[in-house]
């Protein structure tokens, strides 16, 4: 951020009076520009004991497999955003998603809110941001070609719990891959 | 938003190619400015079967009672932010908060992620944004002087469940108060 989005003047990074964090502050119109984490939300979709994954048609991680998910929009509720993203990326219709995980990716200031869901109809196809959408049996999961650590974490926890038939709601911080 | 925060030129609200939502777009430097929901997080703190509430020293809802909570910051994990907010507003130290609710306030593009927690030490006092901090027995809760519908919802659900000794994780959309 270099310019004030309200008046167009230059902004300065400093800690406003009474605050504890540095913010972009406009000394011309006195707007304080807060920057906050973004929510990514989506659905771990099960059908016939298989899991729906999307092959990414966009960077980053083009060509790798992921769970349908994306940035929540203003004026949405979280489950509604997860249903929308699942539709956009996989043309898969799900109903009544159940909360499964709140994962903090603090290194990139994102919070993933993931749901478990079932296909409402047994149809799906690649959305604009996917090359391919497929159902995978547990034994077929492309573990070496998953797009993000968060996908690996979600699937690992899910398959472990599925054996027991009982699903918790997970809260964890997901570290980046070592460089 | 009127000006591009990257180059200072005027922005225009329009749907970018390949997108489904209107965004503030800069036709000079081609930055698309996404705006997303903000996360508010905090702790429903119990001690000695009582609940910790803060009397607000700031607008909106000055003088009304609330659960210690506030905007999550970049580079934080969600539970860490909830612990920080509980410290800032109530000078109350809590450890190991447990996820209690994900409430969407879609009308104001906020998501509340609330935790249950216990005091790590039996001390607390008003932070800069509180006039007073107090422990309330269930029978003493100031139901008519709560700051927000989200506070009412969280407390109502909590006291209902406490009778059973079993707490679920709640997901709901919280509507605004009727005008």
Coordinates of C-alpha atoms in Angstrom, one line a residue:
Chain A
X1 CA 0.0 0.0 0.0
X2 CA 1.5 3.3 -1.1
X3 CA -1.5 5.7 -1.5
X4 CA -4.6 6.4 0.5
X5 CA -7.6 4.7 -1.1
X6 CA -9.9 7.5 0.2
X7 CA -8.0 10.6 -0.8
X8 CA -5.1 9.5 -3.0
X9 CA -2.4 11.0 -0.8
X10 CA 0.7 9.0 0.2
X11 CA 0.4 6.8 3.3
X12 CA 2.9 6.1 6.0
X13 CA 3.5 2.9 8.0
X14 CA 3.3 3.7 11.7
X15 CA 1.6 2.8 14.9
X16 CA -1.4 5.0 15.5
X17 CA -1.9 6.5 18.9
X18 CA -3.6 3.9 21.2
X19 CA -2.8 1.1 18.8
X20 CA -0.3 -1.8 19.2
X21 CA 0.3 -2.6 15.5
X22 CA 1.8 -0.6 12.6
X23 CA -0.8 0.5 10.1
X24 CA -0.8 2.4 6.8
X25 CA -2.0 5.9 8.0
X26 CA -3.0 8.8 5.8
X27 CA -1.8 12.1 7.4
X28 CA -4.0 14.1 4.9
X29 CA -7.5 12.6 5.5
X30 CA -6.5 10.8 8.7
X31 CA -7.8 7.4 7.5
X32 CA -6.2 4.3 9.1
X33 CA -6.0 1.4 6.7
X34 CA -6.3 -1.8 8.6
X35 CA -5.2 -5.0 6.9
X36 CA -6.6 -8.3 8.1
X37 CA -6.4 -12.0 7.4
X38 CA -8.5 -13.5 4.6
X39 CA -10.8 -16.4 4.9
X40 CA -10.5 -19.3 2.4
X41 CA -13.4 -21.8 2.6
X42 CA -14.4 -25.0 0.8
X43 CA -15.7 -28.5 1.1
X44 CA -14.1 -31.9 1.5
X45 CA -16.7 -33.7 -0.6
X46 CA -17.3 -37.4 -0.2
X47 CA -19.3 -39.6 -2.5
X48 CA -19.5 -43.4 -2.5
X49 CA -16.6 -43.4 0.0
X50 CA -14.5 -41.4 -2.4
X51 CA -13.1 -37.9 -2.2
X52 CA -13.5 -35.1 -4.8
X53 CA -10.3 -33.4 -5.8
X54 CA -9.7 -30.7 -8.4
X55 CA -6.5 -30.4 -10.6
X56 CA -5.6 -26.7 -10.5
X57 CA -5.8 -24.8 -13.8
X58 CA -4.2 -21.7 -12.2
X59 CA -1.0 -20.6 -10.5
X60 CA 0.2 -21.2 -7.8
X61 CA 0.6 -24.9 -8.0
X62 CA -0.8 -25.3 -11.5
X63 CA -1.5 -29.0 -12.3
X64 CA -1.6 -30.2 -8.7
X65 CA -4.6 -31.5 -6.8
X66 CA -6.6 -29.6 -4.3
X67 CA -9.9 -29.5 -2.4
X68 CA -12.4 -27.1 -3.9
X69 CA -12.0 -23.9 -1.9
X70 CA -11.5 -20.2 -2.4
X71 CA -11.7 -16.7 -0.9
X72 CA -14.9 -15.9 0.9
X73 CA -16.6 -12.8 -0.4
X74 CA -18.2 -9.9 1.4
X75 CA -21.8 -10.3 2.4
X76 CA -21.6 -14.1 2.4
X77 CA -22.1 -16.6 5.3
X78 CA -19.2 -19.1 5.6
X79 CA -21.1 -22.3 4.6
X80 CA -22.7 -20.4 1.7
X81 CA -19.2 -19.4 0.5
X82 CA -18.0 -23.0 0.8
X83 CA -20.9 -24.2 -1.2
X84 CA -20.3 -21.5 -3.9
X85 CA -16.6 -22.4 -4.2
X86 CA -17.4 -26.1 -4.5
X87 CA -19.8 -25.2 -7.3
X88 CA -17.4 -22.8 -9.1
X89 CA -14.3 -25.1 -9.0
X90 CA -16.0 -28.5 -9.4
X91 CA -19.5 -27.9 -10.6
X92 CA -20.5 -30.1 -7.7
X93 CA -23.7 -29.4 -5.7
X94 CA -23.5 -30.0 -1.9
X95 CA -25.9 -29.3 0.8
X96 CA -25.6 -28.9 4.6
X97 CA -21.8 -28.8 4.9
X98 CA -20.6 -29.6 8.4
X99 CA -17.7 -27.7 9.9
X100 CA -14.5 -29.7 9.8
X101 CA -11.5 -27.5 10.4
X102 CA -10.3 -24.0 11.2
X103 CA -6.7 -23.9 10.0
X104 CA -4.5 -20.8 10.5
X105 CA -1.9 -20.2 7.9
X106 CA -0.4 -17.4 9.9
X107 CA 2.7 -17.0 7.6
X108 CA 0.4 -15.9 4.8
X109 CA -2.3 -14.3 6.9
X110 CA -5.0 -16.8 5.7
X111 CA -7.6 -18.8 7.7
X112 CA -9.0 -21.9 6.0
X113 CA -12.5 -22.8 7.2
X114 CA -13.2 -26.3 5.8
X115 CA -16.4 -28.3 5.8
X116 CA -17.3 -31.9 5.2
X117 CA -20.1 -32.4 2.7
X118 CA -21.7 -35.0 0.4
X119 CA -22.7 -34.6 -3.2
X120 CA -26.4 -33.7 -3.5
X121 CA -26.3 -35.2 -7.1
X122 CA -23.7 -37.5 -8.4
X123 CA -22.5 -35.1 -11.1
X124 CA -19.4 -32.8 -11.3
X125 CA -17.0 -31.3 -13.9
X126 CA -14.1 -28.9 -14.1
X127 CA -14.9 -25.3 -13.3
X128 CA -12.9 -22.4 -14.9
X129 CA -10.0 -22.8 -12.4
X130 CA -9.8 -26.6 -12.7
X131 CA -8.2 -28.8 -15.4
X132 CA -10.0 -31.9 -14.1
X133 CA -12.2 -33.0 -11.3
X134 CA -12.1 -36.6 -10.0
X135 CA -13.3 -38.8 -7.2
X136 CA -10.4 -40.6 -5.5
X137 CA -10.6 -43.7 -3.4
X138 CA -8.3 -43.4 -0.3
X139 CA -5.8 -45.7 -2.0
X140 CA -5.7 -43.5 -5.1
X141 CA -5.0 -40.1 -3.4
X142 CA -2.1 -38.4 -5.3
X143 CA -0.2 -37.7 -2.1
X144 CA 2.9 -36.5 -3.9
X145 CA 0.9 -34.1 -6.2
X146 CA -1.2 -32.3 -3.7
X147 CA -1.2 -28.5 -4.1
X148 CA -0.8 -27.3 -0.5
X149 CA 0.1 -28.5 3.0
X150 CA -3.5 -27.7 4.0
X151 CA -4.8 -30.2 1.6
X152 CA -2.5 -32.9 2.9
X153 CA -3.5 -32.1 6.5
X154 CA -7.2 -32.1 5.8
X155 CA -7.1 -35.4 3.9
X156 CA -4.8 -37.1 6.5
X157 CA -7.0 -36.1 9.4
X158 CA -10.1 -37.1 7.5
X159 CA -9.0 -40.6 6.6
X160 CA -7.7 -41.3 10.1
X161 CA -11.0 -40.3 11.6
X162 CA -13.2 -42.0 9.0
X163 CA -12.0 -45.3 10.4
X164 CA -13.6 -44.4 13.7
X165 CA -16.7 -43.0 12.2
X166 CA -16.4 -39.9 14.5
X167 CA -15.2 -36.5 13.2
X168 CA -13.9 -33.8 15.4
X169 CA -13.6 -30.1 14.5
X170 CA -9.9 -29.4 14.0
X171 CA -8.1 -26.2 15.0
X172 CA -4.5 -26.0 14.0
X173 CA -1.8 -23.7 12.7
X174 CA -0.4 -25.1 9.4
X175 CA 3.2 -24.3 8.8
X176 CA 4.6 -23.6 5.3
X177 CA 6.6 -26.4 3.5
X178 CA 10.3 -26.2 4.3
X179 CA 12.2 -24.4 1.6
Chain B
X1 CA -12.4 3.1 -2.1
X2 CA -11.8 5.9 -4.5
X3 CA -8.1 5.7 -5.4
X4 CA -5.7 2.9 -6.2
X5 CA -3.5 2.1 -3.1
X6 CA -0.7 1.0 -5.4
X7 CA -0.5 3.9 -7.9
X8 CA -2.8 6.7 -6.6
X9 CA -5.0 6.7 -9.8
X10 CA -8.8 6.7 -9.6
X11 CA -10.4 3.2 -9.4
X12 CA -13.6 2.0 -11.0
X13 CA -16.1 -0.5 -9.6
X14 CA -16.6 -3.2 -12.2
X15 CA -16.6 -7.0 -12.8
X16 CA -13.1 -8.0 -14.0
X17 CA -12.9 -10.5 -16.9
X18 CA -13.3 -14.0 -15.7
X19 CA -14.7 -12.9 -12.3
X20 CA -18.3 -13.0 -11.0
X21 CA -18.2 -10.1 -8.5
X22 CA -17.7 -6.3 -8.9
X23 CA -14.2 -5.2 -7.7
X24 CA -12.4 -1.8 -7.4
X25 CA -10.2 -2.0 -10.5
X26 CA -7.3 0.4 -11.4
X27 CA -7.2 0.9 -15.2
X28 CA -3.8 2.6 -14.8
X29 CA -1.7 0.0 -13.1
X30 CA -4.3 -2.9 -13.5
X31 CA -4.5 -3.8 -9.9
X32 CA -7.7 -5.5 -8.8
X33 CA -8.5 -4.5 -5.2
X34 CA -10.3 -7.4 -3.5
X35 CA -12.3 -6.7 -0.4
X36 CA -13.1 -9.6 2.0
X37 CA -14.8 -10.4 5.3
X38 CA -12.9 -9.7 8.5
X39 CA -12.5 -12.1 11.3
X40 CA -13.4 -11.1 14.9
X41 CA -12.3 -13.6 17.5
X42 CA -12.4 -13.8 21.3
X43 CA -13.1 -16.0 24.3
X44 CA -16.1 -16.8 26.4
X45 CA -14.2 -17.1 29.6
X46 CA -15.6 -19.1 32.5
X47 CA -14.3 -19.0 36.1
X48 CA -16.0 -20.5 39.1
X49 CA -19.1 -21.2 37.1
X50 CA -19.2 -17.5 36.2
X51 CA -18.7 -15.7 32.8
X52 CA -16.4 -12.8 32.2
X53 CA -17.9 -9.8 30.5
X54 CA -16.5 -6.4 29.5
X55 CA -18.4 -3.1 29.6
X56 CA -17.5 -1.3 26.4
X57 CA -15.5 2.0 26.7
X58 CA -15.8 2.6 22.9
X59 CA -18.5 3.1 20.3
X60 CA -20.5 1.4 19.0
X61 CA -22.5 0.3 21.9
X62 CA -20.6 2.3 24.5
X63 CA -21.5 1.2 28.1
X64 CA -23.0 -2.1 27.1
X65 CA -21.6 -5.5 28.0
X66 CA -19.7 -7.8 25.6
X67 CA -17.5 -10.9 25.4
X68 CA -13.8 -10.0 25.0
X69 CA -13.2 -10.1 21.3
X70 CA -11.7 -8.1 18.4
X71 CA -10.3 -8.1 14.9
X72 CA -7.7 -10.7 14.1
X73 CA -4.4 -9.3 12.9
X74 CA -2.2 -10.4 10.0
X75 CA 0.3 -13.1 10.8
X76 CA -1.7 -14.4 13.8
X77 CA -3.2 -17.9 14.3
X78 CA -6.9 -17.7 15.3
X79 CA -6.6 -19.0 18.9
X80 CA -3.5 -16.7 19.5
X81 CA -5.6 -13.7 18.4
X82 CA -8.5 -14.8 20.7
X83 CA -6.0 -15.0 23.6
X84 CA -4.5 -11.6 22.7
X85 CA -7.9 -9.9 22.5
X86 CA -9.0 -11.4 25.9
X87 CA -5.8 -10.0 27.4
X88 CA -6.2 -6.5 25.8
X89 CA -9.8 -6.1 26.7
X90 CA -10.0 -7.8 30.1
X91 CA -6.3 -8.3 31.2
X92 CA -7.4 -11.9 31.6
X93 CA -4.9 -14.7 30.9
X94 CA -6.4 -17.8 29.3
X95 CA -4.8 -20.9 27.9
X96 CA -5.9 -23.6 25.5
X97 CA -9.1 -22.0 24.2
X98 CA -11.5 -24.5 22.6
X99 CA -13.4 -23.6 19.5
X100 CA -17.0 -22.8 20.3
X101 CA -18.7 -21.0 17.3
X102 CA -18.2 -19.8 13.8
X103 CA -20.9 -17.1 13.4
X104 CA -21.3 -15.3 10.1
X105 CA -22.5 -11.7 10.3
X106 CA -23.0 -11.5 6.5
X107 CA -24.8 -8.1 6.6
X108 CA -21.6 -6.5 7.8
X109 CA -19.1 -9.0 6.3
X110 CA -17.7 -10.2 9.5
X111 CA -17.0 -13.7 10.8
X112 CA -16.9 -14.3 14.5
X113 CA -14.7 -17.2 15.6
X114 CA -15.4 -17.7 19.3
X115 CA -13.6 -19.9 21.8
X116 CA -14.5 -21.3 25.3
X117 CA -11.7 -20.8 27.8
X118 CA -10.9 -20.7 31.5
X119 CA -8.9 -18.2 33.4
X120 CA -5.3 -19.3 33.9
X121 CA -5.1 -17.0 36.9
X122 CA -8.1 -15.6 38.8
X123 CA -7.2 -11.9 38.0
X124 CA -8.6 -9.5 35.4
X125 CA -9.2 -5.8 35.0
X126 CA -10.4 -3.3 32.5
X127 CA -8.3 -2.9 29.3
X128 CA -8.1 0.3 27.3
X129 CA -11.4 -0.4 25.5
X130 CA -13.4 -1.5 28.6
X131 CA -14.9 0.6 31.4
X132 CA -15.3 -2.4 33.7
X133 CA -14.7 -6.2 33.6
X134 CA -16.8 -8.5 35.8
X135 CA -17.7 -12.1 36.4
X136 CA -21.4 -12.8 36.1
X137 CA -23.3 -15.7 37.4
X138 CA -25.9 -17.0 34.9
X139 CA -28.7 -15.3 37.0
X140 CA -26.9 -12.0 36.9
X141 CA -26.2 -11.7 33.1
X142 CA -27.4 -8.2 31.9
X143 CA -29.5 -9.6 29.1
X144 CA -31.0 -6.2 28.3
X145 CA -27.7 -4.5 28.2
X146 CA -25.7 -6.7 25.9
X147 CA -23.8 -4.9 23.2
X148 CA -24.5 -7.2 20.2
X149 CA -26.8 -10.0 19.0
X150 CA -23.7 -12.2 18.7
X151 CA -23.1 -11.8 22.5
X152 CA -26.7 -12.8 23.2
X153 CA -26.5 -15.8 20.9
X154 CA -23.2 -17.1 22.3
X155 CA -24.3 -16.8 26.0
X156 CA -27.7 -18.3 25.3
X157 CA -26.2 -21.4 23.5
X158 CA -23.6 -21.7 26.2
X159 CA -25.9 -21.7 29.2
X160 CA -28.3 -24.2 27.4
X161 CA -25.4 -26.6 26.8
X162 CA -23.7 -26.2 30.1
X163 CA -26.7 -28.0 31.7
X164 CA -25.8 -31.0 29.6
X165 CA -22.1 -30.8 30.1
X166 CA -21.5 -31.3 26.4
X167 CA -20.5 -28.4 24.1
X168 CA -20.9 -28.5 20.3
X169 CA -19.2 -26.2 17.8
X170 CA -21.8 -23.9 16.5
X171 CA -22.1 -22.6 12.9
X172 CA -24.8 -20.0 12.2
X173 CA -25.6 -16.8 10.5
X174 CA -26.5 -14.0 12.9
X175 CA -29.0 -11.5 11.6
X176 CA -28.9 -7.8 12.6
X177 CA -31.4 -6.5 15.2
X178 CA -34.6 -5.4 13.6
X179 CA -34.6 -1.6 13.2

